[in-house]
XYZ file of C-alpha atoms in Angstrom:
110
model
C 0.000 0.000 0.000
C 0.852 3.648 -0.534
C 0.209 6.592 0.879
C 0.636 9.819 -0.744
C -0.432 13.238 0.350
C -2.722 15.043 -1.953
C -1.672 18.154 -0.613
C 1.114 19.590 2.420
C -0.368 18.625 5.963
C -0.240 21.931 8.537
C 2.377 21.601 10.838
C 1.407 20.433 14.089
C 2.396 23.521 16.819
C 4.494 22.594 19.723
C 2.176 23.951 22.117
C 0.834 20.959 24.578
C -2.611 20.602 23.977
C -2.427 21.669 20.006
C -4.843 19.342 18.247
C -5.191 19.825 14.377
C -7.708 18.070 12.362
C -6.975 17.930 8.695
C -9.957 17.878 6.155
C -9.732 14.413 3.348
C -5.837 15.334 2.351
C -4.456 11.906 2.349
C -4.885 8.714 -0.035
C -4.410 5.153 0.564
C -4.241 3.604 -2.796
C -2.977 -0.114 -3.621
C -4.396 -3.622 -3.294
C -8.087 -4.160 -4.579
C -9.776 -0.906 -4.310
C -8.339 1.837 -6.062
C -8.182 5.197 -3.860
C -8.949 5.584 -0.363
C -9.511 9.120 1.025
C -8.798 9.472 4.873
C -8.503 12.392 7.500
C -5.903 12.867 9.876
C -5.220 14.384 13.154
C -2.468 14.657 16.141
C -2.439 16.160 19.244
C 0.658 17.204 20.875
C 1.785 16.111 24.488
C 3.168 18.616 27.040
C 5.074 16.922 29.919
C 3.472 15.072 32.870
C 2.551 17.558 35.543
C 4.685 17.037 39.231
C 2.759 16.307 41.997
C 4.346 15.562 45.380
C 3.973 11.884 46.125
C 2.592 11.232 49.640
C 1.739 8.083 50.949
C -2.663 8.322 50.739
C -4.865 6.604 48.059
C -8.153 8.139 47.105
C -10.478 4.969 46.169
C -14.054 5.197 45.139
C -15.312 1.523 44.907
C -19.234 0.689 43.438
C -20.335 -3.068 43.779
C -17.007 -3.945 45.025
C -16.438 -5.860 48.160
C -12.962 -6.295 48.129
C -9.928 -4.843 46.681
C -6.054 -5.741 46.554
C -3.768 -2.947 46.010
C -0.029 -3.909 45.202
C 1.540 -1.305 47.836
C 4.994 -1.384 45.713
C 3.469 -0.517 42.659
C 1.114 2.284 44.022
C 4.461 3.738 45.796
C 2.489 3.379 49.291
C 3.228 1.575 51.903
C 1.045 -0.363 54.846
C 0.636 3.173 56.732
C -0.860 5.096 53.482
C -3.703 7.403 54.145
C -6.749 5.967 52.425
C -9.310 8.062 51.865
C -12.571 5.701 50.638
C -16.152 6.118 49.075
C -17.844 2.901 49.022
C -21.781 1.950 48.686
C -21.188 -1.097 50.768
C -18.664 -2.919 52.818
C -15.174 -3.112 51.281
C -12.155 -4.544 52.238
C -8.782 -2.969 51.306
C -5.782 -5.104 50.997
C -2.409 -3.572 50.781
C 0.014 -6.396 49.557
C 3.633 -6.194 49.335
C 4.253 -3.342 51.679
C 8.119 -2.177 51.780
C 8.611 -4.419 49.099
C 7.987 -7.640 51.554
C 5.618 -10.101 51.799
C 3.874 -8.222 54.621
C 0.286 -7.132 54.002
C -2.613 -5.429 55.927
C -6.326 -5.084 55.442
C -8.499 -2.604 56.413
C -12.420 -2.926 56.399
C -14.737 0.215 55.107
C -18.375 0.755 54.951
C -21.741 -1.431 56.090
């Protein structure tokens, strides 16, 4: 397959958050059907805001009764804040805490 521009794409600003939409300005042509017309569009990416990391989970569970959280992976550890919003009773399991095969679980709600 090919693909050839029917006429010069607009340059894509480096401003995070630019998204361009271009109107039909590309063909696909090759294999069975002859010519394809297609759109394109691209967004730019800014970087990743900072946030401080502190050791708290916000967790807002529906119809769930029980949760495992790898503690390692969420950069918490056993003592992390959790703040929770359940519609029922939930259990909260924090697994691998300081990277050992310690855990604790906490019980929320009904």
């Amino acid at each position: 397959m090919l693909y050839a521009p029917l006429a010069k794409a607009p340059q894509l600003e480096n401003a995070p958050g630019g998204v361009w939409k271009a109107a039909p300005i590309l063909i696909l042509s090759g294999g069975t059907i002859p010519v394809i017309p297609y759109t394109s569009q691209s967004k730019a990416w800014g970087a990743a805001p900072t946030e401080t990391r502190s050791d708290a989970l916000d967790i807002i569970a529906t119809n769930v009764s029980h949760v495992t959280i790898d503690a390692k992976r969420a950069h918490v550890d056993c003592n992390a804040k959790l703040a929770v919003n359940t519609d029922g009773p939930l259990e909260v399991t924090l697994a691998e805490c300081h990277g050992k095969r310690t855990s604790r679980t906490l019980s929320f709600g009904g």
